[in-house]
Coordinates of C-alpha atoms in Angstrom, one line a residue:
Chain A
X695 CA 36.1 39.0 -36.4
X696 CA 33.9 38.4 -39.4
X697 CA 30.2 39.2 -39.7
X698 CA 29.0 35.7 -38.7
X699 CA 30.9 35.9 -35.4
X700 CA 29.8 39.4 -34.8
X701 CA 26.1 38.6 -35.4
X702 CA 26.5 35.7 -33.0
X703 CA 27.4 38.1 -30.2
X704 CA 25.1 41.0 -31.1
X705 CA 22.6 40.0 -28.4
X706 CA 25.3 40.1 -25.8
X707 CA 26.6 43.3 -27.2
X708 CA 23.1 44.7 -26.9
X709 CA 22.9 43.8 -23.2
X710 CA 26.4 45.2 -22.7
X711 CA 27.5 41.9 -21.1
X712 CA 30.8 41.9 -22.9
X713 CA 34.1 43.2 -21.7
X714 CA 35.2 46.5 -23.0
X715 CA 37.8 45.1 -25.4
X716 CA 35.4 42.7 -27.1
X717 CA 32.7 45.3 -27.2
X718 CA 35.1 47.7 -28.9
X719 CA 35.9 45.2 -31.5
X720 CA 32.2 44.6 -32.3
X721 CA 31.5 48.3 -32.3
X722 CA 34.3 48.9 -34.8
X723 CA 32.9 46.1 -37.0
X724 CA 29.4 47.5 -36.9
X725 CA 30.7 50.9 -38.1
X726 CA 32.2 49.5 -41.1
X727 CA 29.6 46.7 -41.9
X728 CA 26.0 47.9 -43.0
X729 CA 24.7 44.4 -42.9
X730 CA 25.7 43.7 -39.3
X731 CA 24.6 47.2 -38.4
X732 CA 21.1 46.6 -39.8
X733 CA 20.8 43.4 -37.9
X734 CA 21.9 45.2 -34.7
X735 CA 19.3 47.8 -35.3
X736 CA 16.5 45.2 -35.7
X737 CA 17.5 43.5 -32.5
X738 CA 17.6 46.7 -30.6
X739 CA 14.2 47.7 -32.0
X740 CA 12.8 44.3 -30.8
X741 CA 14.2 44.9 -27.4
X742 CA 12.8 48.4 -27.3
X743 CA 9.4 47.2 -28.3
X744 CA 9.3 44.5 -25.6
X745 CA 10.6 46.7 -22.9
X746 CA 8.3 49.4 -24.1
X747 CA 5.2 47.3 -23.4
X748 CA 3.1 49.1 -20.9
X749 CA 2.8 48.0 -17.3
X750 CA -0.6 46.5 -16.9
X751 CA -2.2 47.1 -13.5
X752 CA -3.8 44.0 -12.0
X753 CA -7.4 44.1 -11.0
X754 CA -8.2 46.5 -8.1
X755 CA -9.5 43.8 -5.9
X756 CA -6.6 41.5 -6.7
X757 CA -4.9 41.7 -3.3
X758 CA -8.2 41.3 -1.5
X759 CA -9.2 38.3 -3.5
X760 CA -5.7 36.7 -3.0
X761 CA -5.7 37.3 0.7
X762 CA -9.3 36.0 1.1
X763 CA -8.2 32.8 -0.5
X764 CA -5.0 32.7 1.6
X765 CA -6.9 33.2 4.8
X766 CA -9.4 30.5 3.8
X767 CA -6.5 28.2 3.1
X768 CA -4.9 29.0 6.4
X769 CA -8.1 28.2 8.3
X770 CA -9.0 25.1 6.4
X771 CA -7.3 21.9 7.4
X772 CA -4.6 20.5 5.3
X773 CA -4.8 17.4 3.2
X774 CA -3.3 15.3 6.0
X775 CA -5.6 16.9 8.5
X776 CA -8.6 16.2 6.3
X777 CA -7.5 12.6 6.0
X778 CA -6.9 12.3 9.7
X779 CA -10.0 14.1 10.9
X780 CA -12.2 11.1 10.2
X781 CA -9.6 8.8 11.7
X782 CA -9.6 10.8 14.8
X783 CA -13.2 10.0 15.2
X784 CA -13.0 6.4 14.0
X785 CA -9.7 5.4 15.7
X786 CA -11.0 5.6 19.2
X787 CA -14.2 3.8 18.4
X788 CA -12.6 1.1 16.4
X789 CA -9.7 0.8 18.7
X790 CA -11.9 0.5 21.7
X791 CA -13.9 -2.2 20.0
X792 CA -10.7 -4.1 19.1
X793 CA -9.4 -3.8 22.7
X794 CA -12.7 -4.9 24.1
X795 CA -12.9 -7.9 21.8
X796 CA -9.3 -8.8 22.7
X797 CA -9.9 -8.6 26.4
X798 CA -13.1 -10.7 26.1
X799 CA -11.2 -13.3 24.0
X800 CA -8.4 -13.5 26.6
X801 CA -11.0 -13.8 29.4
X802 CA -12.9 -16.5 27.7
X803 CA -9.7 -18.3 26.7
X804 CA -8.5 -18.3 30.3
X805 CA -11.8 -19.3 31.6
X806 CA -12.1 -22.3 29.3
X807 CA -9.4 -24.4 31.0
X808 CA -10.9 -23.7 34.4
X809 CA -14.2 -24.9 33.3
X810 CA -12.7 -28.0 31.8
X811 CA -10.8 -28.6 35.1
X812 CA -13.9 -28.1 37.0
X813 CA -15.8 -30.4 34.8
X814 CA -13.3 -33.2 35.4
X815 CA -12.8 -32.8 39.1
X816 CA -16.1 -31.7 40.5
X817 CA -17.7 -35.1 40.2
X818 CA -15.3 -37.3 42.3
X819 CA -14.5 -34.3 44.5
X820 CA -18.1 -33.5 45.3
X821 CA -19.0 -37.2 45.7
X822 CA -16.1 -38.4 47.7
X823 CA -14.3 -35.3 48.9
X824 CA -10.9 -36.4 47.7
X825 CA -9.6 -33.0 46.8
X826 CA -5.9 -33.6 47.5
X827 CA -5.8 -36.8 45.5
X828 CA -7.7 -35.6 42.5
X829 CA -5.6 -32.5 42.1
X830 CA -2.6 -34.4 41.2
X831 CA -4.2 -35.8 38.1
X832 CA -4.8 -32.4 36.7
X833 CA -7.3 -31.4 34.0
X834 CA -8.1 -34.0 31.4
X835 CA -8.8 -32.6 28.0
X836 CA -12.2 -33.3 26.6
X837 CA -12.4 -34.6 23.0
X838 CA -14.3 -31.5 21.9
X839 CA -15.1 -28.3 23.6
X840 CA -18.6 -28.1 24.9
X841 CA -20.7 -25.0 25.2
X842 CA -21.0 -23.8 28.7
X843 CA -24.7 -24.3 28.7
X844 CA -24.4 -27.8 27.5
X845 CA -21.5 -28.5 29.8
X846 CA -23.7 -27.4 32.7
X847 CA -26.4 -29.8 31.5
X848 CA -24.0 -32.6 31.3
X849 CA -22.7 -31.8 34.8
X850 CA -26.2 -32.0 36.2
X851 CA -26.8 -35.2 34.5
X852 CA -23.5 -36.6 35.8
X853 CA -24.3 -35.5 39.3
X854 CA -27.6 -37.3 39.1
X855 CA -25.9 -40.5 38.0
X856 CA -23.2 -40.3 40.6
X857 CA -25.8 -39.8 43.2
X858 CA -27.5 -42.9 41.9
X859 CA -24.3 -44.8 42.1
X860 CA -23.7 -43.6 45.6
X861 CA -27.2 -44.7 46.6
X862 CA -26.6 -48.1 45.1
X863 CA -23.3 -48.4 47.0
X864 CA -24.9 -47.4 50.2
X865 CA -27.6 -49.9 49.7
X866 CA -25.0 -52.6 49.3
X867 CA -23.5 -51.9 52.8
X868 CA -25.5 -54.5 54.6
X869 CA -24.8 -57.0 51.8
X870 CA -21.1 -57.0 52.6
X871 CA -20.9 -58.9 55.8
X872 CA -17.6 -60.4 55.1
X873 CA -15.8 -57.0 55.0
X874 CA -17.5 -55.8 58.1
X875 CA -16.5 -58.7 60.2
X876 CA -13.0 -59.3 58.9
X877 CA -11.6 -55.9 59.4
X878 CA -10.9 -53.6 62.3
X879 CA -13.7 -51.3 63.5
X880 CA -11.5 -48.2 62.8
X881 CA -11.5 -49.2 59.1
X882 CA -15.1 -50.2 59.0
X883 CA -16.1 -47.0 57.4
X884 CA -13.8 -47.6 54.5
X885 CA -14.3 -51.3 54.3
X886 CA -18.0 -51.3 54.8
X887 CA -18.4 -50.8 51.2
X888 CA -15.3 -52.1 49.5
X889 CA -16.8 -51.7 46.1
X890 CA -17.3 -48.1 46.8
X891 CA -13.8 -47.7 48.1
X892 CA -12.5 -49.3 45.0
X893 CA -14.8 -47.2 43.0
X894 CA -13.3 -44.1 44.4
X895 CA -9.8 -45.2 43.3
X896 CA -10.9 -46.2 39.9
X897 CA -13.0 -43.0 39.4
X898 CA -10.0 -40.8 40.0
X899 CA -7.7 -42.4 37.5
X900 CA -6.9 -46.1 37.3
X901 CA -3.9 -45.4 35.2
X902 CA -2.1 -43.4 37.9
X903 CA -3.1 -45.3 41.0
X904 CA -0.5 -47.0 43.1
X905 CA -1.2 -50.3 44.9
X906 CA 0.1 -49.0 48.2
X907 CA -3.2 -47.6 49.5
X908 CA -5.0 -50.8 48.7
X909 CA -2.4 -52.9 50.4
X910 CA -3.0 -50.9 53.5
X911 CA -6.8 -51.3 53.3
X912 CA -6.9 -54.9 52.4
X913 CA -4.4 -57.3 54.2
X914 CA -4.0 -59.6 51.3
X915 CA -0.9 -61.1 49.8
X916 CA -2.0 -60.5 46.3
X917 CA -3.8 -57.4 45.4
X918 CA -5.1 -57.7 41.9
X919 CA -6.0 -54.1 41.8
X920 CA -2.6 -53.0 40.6
X921 CA -2.2 -55.4 37.7
X922 CA -5.8 -54.9 36.7
X923 CA -5.6 -51.2 36.8
X924 CA -2.3 -51.1 35.0
X925 CA -3.7 -53.3 32.4
X926 CA -6.6 -51.0 32.0
X927 CA -4.3 -48.1 31.6
X928 CA -2.1 -49.9 29.1
X929 CA -5.0 -51.1 27.0
X930 CA -6.5 -47.7 26.9
X931 CA -9.9 -49.4 26.9
X932 CA -12.7 -49.4 29.3
X933 CA -12.7 -52.6 31.3
X934 CA -15.8 -54.0 29.7
X935 CA -14.4 -53.8 26.3
X936 CA -11.0 -55.1 27.3
X937 CA -12.2 -58.5 28.6
X938 CA -14.8 -59.1 26.1
X939 CA -14.8 -62.7 25.0
X940 CA -14.8 -61.8 21.4
X941 CA -11.1 -61.1 21.7
X942 CA -9.6 -64.2 23.1
X943 CA -6.4 -64.4 20.9
X944 CA -3.4 -64.5 23.3
X945 CA -0.8 -63.6 20.6
X946 CA -2.8 -60.6 19.7
X947 CA -3.1 -59.5 23.3
X948 CA 0.6 -60.1 24.0
X949 CA 1.6 -58.1 20.9
X950 CA -0.8 -55.4 21.9
X951 CA 0.6 -55.3 25.4
X952 CA 4.2 -55.1 24.2
X953 CA 3.3 -52.3 21.8
X954 CA 1.5 -50.6 24.6
X955 CA 4.6 -50.9 26.9
X956 CA 6.8 -49.5 24.2
X957 CA 4.5 -46.6 23.7
X958 CA 3.7 -46.2 27.4
X959 CA 3.5 -42.4 27.4
X960 CA 1.1 -42.3 24.4
X961 CA -0.8 -45.2 25.7
X962 CA -1.2 -43.6 29.1
X963 CA -2.4 -40.6 27.3
X964 CA -4.9 -42.6 25.3
X965 CA -5.9 -44.3 28.5
X966 CA -6.6 -40.9 30.0
X967 CA -8.4 -39.8 27.0
X968 CA -10.4 -42.9 26.9
X969 CA -11.5 -42.1 30.4
X970 CA -12.3 -38.5 29.5
X971 CA -15.9 -39.3 29.1
X972 CA -15.8 -40.3 32.7
X973 CA -15.0 -36.8 33.6
X974 CA -18.4 -35.7 32.4
X975 CA -20.0 -38.4 34.4
X976 CA -21.5 -40.2 31.4
X977 CA -19.1 -43.2 31.7
X978 CA -17.7 -42.5 35.1
X979 CA -19.2 -45.7 36.3
X980 CA -17.5 -47.7 33.6
X981 CA -14.7 -48.4 36.1
X982 CA -17.2 -49.8 38.6
X983 CA -18.0 -53.4 37.7
X984 CA -20.5 -55.4 39.6
X985 CA -19.5 -57.2 42.7
X986 CA -19.7 -60.7 43.8
X987 CA -18.3 -62.5 46.8
X988 CA -17.0 -66.0 46.9
X989 CA -15.7 -67.8 50.0
X990 CA -14.0 -71.1 49.3
X991 CA -12.8 -73.6 51.9
X992 CA -9.7 -75.3 50.6
X993 CA -9.6 -79.0 50.4
X994 CA -7.3 -80.9 52.7
X995 CA -5.0 -82.1 51.6
X996 CA -4.4 -80.6 48.2
X997 CA -4.2 -83.5 46.0
X998 CA -3.4 -81.9 42.7
X999 CA 0.0 -80.5 42.5
X1000 CA -1.0 -78.2 39.7
X1001 CA -1.7 -74.8 40.7
X1002 CA -4.8 -73.0 39.6
X1003 CA -2.9 -71.0 37.0
X1004 CA -1.8 -74.1 35.3
X1005 CA -5.2 -75.6 35.5
X1006 CA -6.8 -72.5 34.2
X1007 CA -4.2 -72.3 31.5
X1008 CA -4.8 -75.8 30.4
X1009 CA -8.5 -75.1 30.6
X1010 CA -8.1 -72.1 28.5
X1011 CA -6.2 -74.0 25.9
X1012 CA -9.0 -76.6 25.9
X1013 CA -11.8 -74.2 26.0
X1014 CA -10.0 -71.4 24.2
X1015 CA -12.1 -68.8 26.0
X1016 CA -10.1 -67.7 28.9
X1017 CA -8.4 -64.4 28.5
X1018 CA -5.0 -63.3 29.7
X1019 CA -6.8 -61.4 32.5
X1020 CA -8.3 -64.6 33.9
X1021 CA -4.9 -66.2 33.8
X1022 CA -3.5 -63.3 35.8
X1023 CA -6.3 -63.5 38.3
X1024 CA -5.7 -67.2 38.7
X1025 CA -2.1 -66.7 39.6
X1026 CA -3.1 -64.2 42.3
X1027 CA -5.6 -66.7 43.7
X1028 CA -2.9 -69.4 43.6
X1029 CA -0.6 -67.3 45.6
X1030 CA -3.4 -66.5 48.1
X1031 CA -4.2 -70.2 48.4
X1032 CA -0.6 -71.0 49.2
X1033 CA -0.5 -68.2 51.8
X1034 CA -3.7 -69.5 53.4
X1035 CA -2.3 -73.1 53.6
X1036 CA 1.0 -71.9 55.0
X1037 CA -0.4 -69.4 57.5
X1038 CA -3.7 -71.1 58.3
X1039 CA -5.4 -67.8 57.9
X1040 CA -8.0 -66.7 55.4
X1041 CA -6.9 -64.6 52.5
X1042 CA -8.9 -62.2 50.4
X1043 CA -8.3 -61.6 46.8
X1044 CA -10.1 -59.2 44.6
X1045 CA -10.7 -60.5 41.1
X1046 CA -12.1 -58.7 38.1
X1047 CA -13.2 -60.8 35.2
X1048 CA -15.6 -60.7 32.4
X1049 CA -19.1 -61.5 33.5
X1050 CA -19.4 -64.3 31.0
X1051 CA -16.3 -65.9 32.5
X1052 CA -17.8 -66.1 35.9
X1053 CA -19.0 -69.7 35.6
X1054 CA -15.7 -70.9 34.3
X1055 CA -13.9 -69.0 37.0
X1056 CA -16.2 -70.6 39.7
X1057 CA -15.7 -74.1 38.3
X1058 CA -11.9 -73.7 38.4
X1059 CA -12.2 -72.2 41.8
X1060 CA -14.3 -75.2 43.0
X1061 CA -11.4 -77.5 42.2
X1062 CA -9.5 -75.8 45.0
X1063 CA -12.1 -76.4 47.6
X1064 CA -15.7 -76.0 48.5
X1065 CA -17.5 -72.8 47.7
X1066 CA -19.1 -72.1 51.0
X1067 CA -20.3 -68.6 50.4
X1068 CA -21.5 -67.0 47.2
X1069 CA -23.2 -63.7 47.1
X1070 CA -23.9 -61.0 44.7
X1071 CA -25.2 -57.5 44.7
X1072 CA -28.4 -56.6 43.0
X1073 CA -28.3 -55.9 39.3
X1074 CA -27.7 -52.2 38.7
X1075 CA -30.7 -50.3 37.5
X1076 CA -28.9 -47.5 35.8
X1077 CA -28.4 -47.9 32.1
X1078 CA -24.9 -46.7 32.4
X1079 CA -24.0 -49.2 35.1
X1080 CA -25.9 -52.0 33.3
X1081 CA -23.8 -51.3 30.2
X1082 CA -20.7 -51.5 32.2
X1083 CA -21.6 -54.6 34.1
X1084 CA -19.8 -56.7 31.6
X1085 CA -17.1 -56.7 34.1
X1086 CA -17.5 -58.5 37.4
X1087 CA -15.6 -57.8 40.5
X1088 CA -15.4 -60.7 42.8
X1089 CA -14.1 -60.7 46.3
X1090 CA -12.7 -64.2 46.8
X1091 CA -12.1 -65.2 50.4
X1092 CA -9.9 -68.3 50.6
X1093 CA -10.3 -70.1 53.8
X1094 CA -7.7 -72.5 55.0
X1095 CA -8.6 -76.2 55.1
X1096 CA -10.9 -77.4 57.8
X1097 CA -9.0 -78.1 61.0
X1098 CA -9.6 -77.8 64.7
X1099 CA -7.8 -74.5 64.5
X1100 CA -9.4 -73.3 61.3
X1101 CA -10.7 -69.9 60.9
X1102 CA -14.4 -69.3 61.2
X1103 CA -16.5 -69.0 58.2
X1104 CA -17.5 -65.6 57.0
X1105 CA -20.9 -64.5 57.9
X1106 CA -23.8 -65.9 55.9
X1107 CA -24.2 -64.0 52.7
X1108 CA -27.5 -62.7 51.7
X1109 CA -27.1 -63.7 48.0
X1110 CA -27.5 -66.8 46.1
Chain B
X734 CA -0.3 48.0 6.1
X735 CA 2.5 49.8 7.9
X736 CA 5.2 47.2 7.4
X737 CA 6.3 48.1 3.8
X738 CA 9.8 48.5 5.1
X739 CA 10.1 44.9 6.1
X740 CA 12.2 42.8 3.7
X741 CA 10.9 39.8 1.8
X742 CA 12.9 37.4 4.0
X743 CA 11.4 38.8 7.2
X744 CA 7.9 38.7 5.8
X745 CA 8.5 35.1 4.7
X746 CA 9.7 34.2 8.2
X747 CA 6.6 35.7 9.7
X748 CA 4.3 33.9 7.3
X749 CA 6.1 30.7 8.1
X750 CA 5.4 31.3 11.7
X751 CA 1.7 31.7 11.0
X752 CA 1.4 35.4 10.4
X753 CA -0.9 35.4 7.5
X754 CA -1.2 39.2 7.4
X755 CA 2.5 39.4 6.5
X756 CA 1.8 37.6 3.3
X757 CA -0.3 40.5 2.2
X758 CA 2.9 42.7 2.1
X759 CA 4.4 40.2 -0.3
X760 CA 1.3 40.2 -2.5
X761 CA 1.2 43.9 -2.7
X762 CA 4.9 44.1 -3.4
X763 CA 5.1 41.6 -6.2
X764 CA 1.6 41.4 -7.6
X765 CA 2.3 43.9 -10.5
X766 CA 5.5 42.1 -11.7
X767 CA 3.9 38.7 -11.5
X768 CA 0.7 39.8 -13.1
X769 CA 2.5 41.5 -16.0
X770 CA 4.8 38.5 -16.6
X771 CA 1.8 36.2 -16.6
X772 CA -0.3 38.6 -18.7
X773 CA 2.5 38.9 -21.4
X774 CA 2.9 35.1 -21.4
X775 CA -0.8 34.5 -21.8
X776 CA -1.9 37.6 -23.7
X777 CA -5.3 37.5 -21.8
X778 CA -6.1 39.9 -18.9
X779 CA -8.7 37.7 -17.2
X780 CA -6.6 34.6 -17.6
X781 CA -3.7 36.5 -16.2
X782 CA -5.6 37.7 -13.2
X783 CA -6.8 34.2 -12.4
X784 CA -3.4 32.6 -12.9
X785 CA -1.6 35.3 -10.9
X786 CA -4.1 34.7 -8.1
X787 CA -3.3 31.0 -8.2
X788 CA 0.5 31.8 -8.2
X789 CA 0.2 33.7 -4.9
X790 CA -2.1 31.1 -3.3
X791 CA 0.3 28.4 -4.3
X792 CA 3.2 30.4 -3.0
X793 CA 1.5 30.8 0.4
X794 CA 0.8 27.0 0.6
X795 CA 4.3 26.2 -0.3
X796 CA 6.0 28.9 1.7
X797 CA 6.9 26.4 4.4
X798 CA 9.3 24.8 1.9
X799 CA 11.0 28.1 1.1
X800 CA 14.4 28.0 2.8
X801 CA 15.7 31.4 1.8
X802 CA 18.5 30.1 -0.4
X803 CA 17.3 32.3 -3.2
X804 CA 15.4 35.6 -3.3
X805 CA 11.7 35.4 -2.6
X806 CA 11.1 37.2 -5.9
X807 CA 13.1 34.6 -7.8
X808 CA 11.2 31.8 -6.1
X809 CA 7.9 33.6 -6.8
X810 CA 8.8 34.2 -10.5
X811 CA 9.5 30.5 -10.9
X812 CA 6.1 29.6 -9.6
X813 CA 4.5 32.2 -11.9
X814 CA 6.4 30.8 -14.9
X815 CA 5.3 27.3 -14.2
X816 CA 1.7 28.2 -13.7
X817 CA 1.6 30.4 -16.8
X818 CA 3.3 27.8 -18.9
X819 CA 0.7 25.2 -17.8
X820 CA -2.1 27.5 -18.5
X821 CA -0.6 28.5 -21.8
X822 CA -0.5 24.9 -22.9
X823 CA -4.2 24.5 -22.0
X824 CA -5.2 27.6 -24.0
X825 CA -6.4 26.9 -27.5
X826 CA -5.0 29.0 -30.5
X827 CA -3.1 31.4 -28.3
X828 CA -1.0 32.3 -31.3
X829 CA -4.2 33.5 -33.1
X830 CA -5.7 35.1 -30.0
X831 CA -6.7 38.7 -30.6
X832 CA -5.3 41.0 -28.1
X833 CA -8.0 43.5 -27.2
X834 CA -7.0 47.2 -26.8
X835 CA -9.6 48.1 -24.2
X836 CA -9.4 50.3 -21.2
X837 CA -8.2 47.6 -18.9
X838 CA -4.6 48.5 -19.7
X839 CA -3.1 51.5 -18.1
X840 CA -0.5 52.8 -20.5
X841 CA 2.5 53.8 -18.5
X842 CA 3.8 56.3 -21.1
X843 CA 0.8 58.6 -20.5
X844 CA 0.4 59.5 -24.1
X845 CA -2.3 62.1 -24.5
X846 CA -2.4 62.4 -28.3
X847 CA -5.2 60.1 -29.4
X848 CA -3.5 59.3 -32.7
X849 CA -0.3 58.5 -31.0
X850 CA -2.1 56.6 -28.4
X851 CA -3.8 54.4 -31.0
X852 CA -0.5 53.9 -32.8
X853 CA 1.1 52.8 -29.5
X854 CA -1.7 50.4 -28.9
X855 CA -1.4 49.0 -32.3
X856 CA 2.3 48.5 -31.9
X857 CA 1.8 46.8 -28.5
X858 CA -0.8 44.6 -30.1
X859 CA 1.6 43.5 -32.7
X860 CA 4.3 42.8 -30.2
X861 CA 2.0 40.8 -28.0
X862 CA 0.9 38.8 -31.0
X863 CA 4.5 38.2 -31.9
X864 CA 5.2 37.0 -28.3
X865 CA 2.2 34.7 -28.5
X866 CA 3.6 33.1 -31.6
X867 CA 7.0 32.5 -29.9
X868 CA 8.0 29.2 -28.4
X869 CA 7.0 29.4 -24.7
X870 CA 10.6 29.1 -23.6
X871 CA 11.7 31.9 -26.0
X872 CA 8.8 34.1 -24.8
X873 CA 9.7 33.5 -21.1
X874 CA 13.4 34.4 -21.6
X875 CA 12.6 37.5 -23.6
X876 CA 10.0 38.7 -21.1
X877 CA 12.3 38.1 -18.1
X878 CA 15.2 39.8 -19.7
X879 CA 13.7 42.6 -21.8
X880 CA 10.4 43.3 -20.0
X881 CA 11.3 42.6 -16.3
X882 CA 15.0 43.4 -16.7
X883 CA 16.0 40.3 -14.6
X884 CA 19.7 39.7 -14.4
X885 CA 21.2 36.8 -16.3
X886 CA 22.0 35.0 -13.2
X887 CA 18.5 35.2 -11.8
X888 CA 17.1 34.2 -15.2
X889 CA 19.4 31.2 -15.1
X890 CA 18.2 30.3 -11.7
X891 CA 14.5 30.8 -12.6
X892 CA 14.8 28.6 -15.7
X893 CA 17.3 26.3 -14.0
X894 CA 19.8 26.6 -16.8
X895 CA 23.4 27.9 -17.0
X896 CA 24.0 31.5 -17.7
X897 CA 25.7 30.8 -21.0
X898 CA 22.6 28.9 -22.1
X899 CA 20.5 31.9 -21.1
X900 CA 22.6 34.1 -23.4
X901 CA 22.4 31.8 -26.4
X902 CA 18.8 31.1 -25.9
X903 CA 18.0 34.8 -25.5
X904 CA 19.8 35.5 -28.8
X905 CA 17.8 32.8 -30.5
X906 CA 14.5 34.2 -29.0
X907 CA 15.3 37.7 -30.2
X908 CA 16.0 36.4 -33.7
X909 CA 12.6 34.7 -33.6
X910 CA 10.8 37.7 -32.3
X911 CA 12.5 39.8 -35.0
X912 CA 11.2 37.4 -37.6
X913 CA 7.7 37.6 -36.2
X914 CA 7.9 41.4 -36.2
X915 CA 9.3 41.6 -39.8
X916 CA 6.0 42.8 -41.3
X917 CA 6.0 45.6 -38.8
X918 CA 9.5 46.6 -39.6
X919 CA 8.8 46.5 -43.4
X920 CA 5.7 48.7 -43.0
X921 CA 7.6 51.1 -40.7
X922 CA 10.3 51.5 -43.3
X923 CA 7.8 52.2 -46.0
X924 CA 6.2 54.7 -43.8
X925 CA 9.4 56.4 -43.0

């Protein structure tokens, strides 16, 4: 082992971390090598100097100060605890607030549909007491949510208007002598005010009414209520708008009807939505046109082979003013006329036309016979009803031709 | 405190269970070694007292993480070395720091001769200055091995290096210290 190798291991030799054999080799080298021996002495002196450094006593109060800080740290909350202490205060407050807001929101959300439903149904229910029939229509969505206070105001206004309508209907009772005389006493309550009875049906929902109840109430061959109501629902318009004379194009109406039939579900929805304002009472009376009564004595014999539908159709072509609705009504009247001739009994047909078509309708009707009775109800005073009076509901009583066995005339009307 | 016979492991267990008083046993048992190690690394008594206090406080806060896989003293030394190294880096001109020879030090050799006492203090001052000029890693390994007489294996564990590396690094540190003490050796030869 040369000097370089020995000096490399002198530190280990100094610490006696070598085995005996290698330590002996190094010891033998140091005895014979003054340079390595001098280096070994220097390292040993350094070790002695460091190990000979005195032990320095810490400050007297060192333990006390350390333990004071330790106890303070033990009693003080940890970092997590310091972070969570404010949360322990805030979490209940904020959590309670969030829970309360959530509960309130759920409560208001659940209460909203009930208010809507009540807003739709309370008018006809409270007016006519048809709870079981109105329930099946369900709630109708309003176009926009209304504040409860405003909704309440609208409800009160609607109740006022409905009450006005009811008053007007009741005032018409003595003006409907035909109905009172031509039906059974048991049905007199319902038939005393046929306009009101019809109004009940139309108020509930014209789009979903079936003709069966009307067939039972009115013993007529042709009940125009169904096609009329169906047409209302398909068009999705209020009756006054549908039969306005400004839209006389048959092709357009036919295309519109076909499209409406193809999109029946959506159209029905639009029909319902178009009647949504009725739920609030603002336009509820839109389905209640004015009422006229006509009693016609058929000519004997009928000289013209053309039925009224054909005549009206040709007239419409000539005048270009009759609507598809008028043509439909004419067909119904023609069927009633044939029934009256065949059975010799009077027939009643309900017709709903545009008000401005009344004269045309009456002229065409006069070709079938003599108009013996013509009456009308007073003009409505309400702005709402007046606005909706574009439509005219006419009760047409077709009397068989005069004969020894003819039916008696209806009672004398009070109108014009 | 009448629990001096309790071992470090039992004291640690008690402290971990919330017995703060048991930590005082550990403080009293290891405060001198930790304080001297820190003092020799920093060369400043007041700094050493402050850092040693931080070492024990840090050990108490971290004692929940001590799993007993090593000796408590080894774990405590490691904390002391880290704190002292951090403080040493923040101290300015530690290599030029004058080491005072005041009465704060209690000389263990009990020299009574004033001349010899002054000579001893001068030698100690030179050695401390030589340690201050060493690389911190060299100073730590010399102090652990030559001042504290810590076994190689424990030094390796404290410094987280292999035992062979401890030996080679100790040899290099001693050579550096010898170089720093060369003027002392030359003067001593001339005097002799």
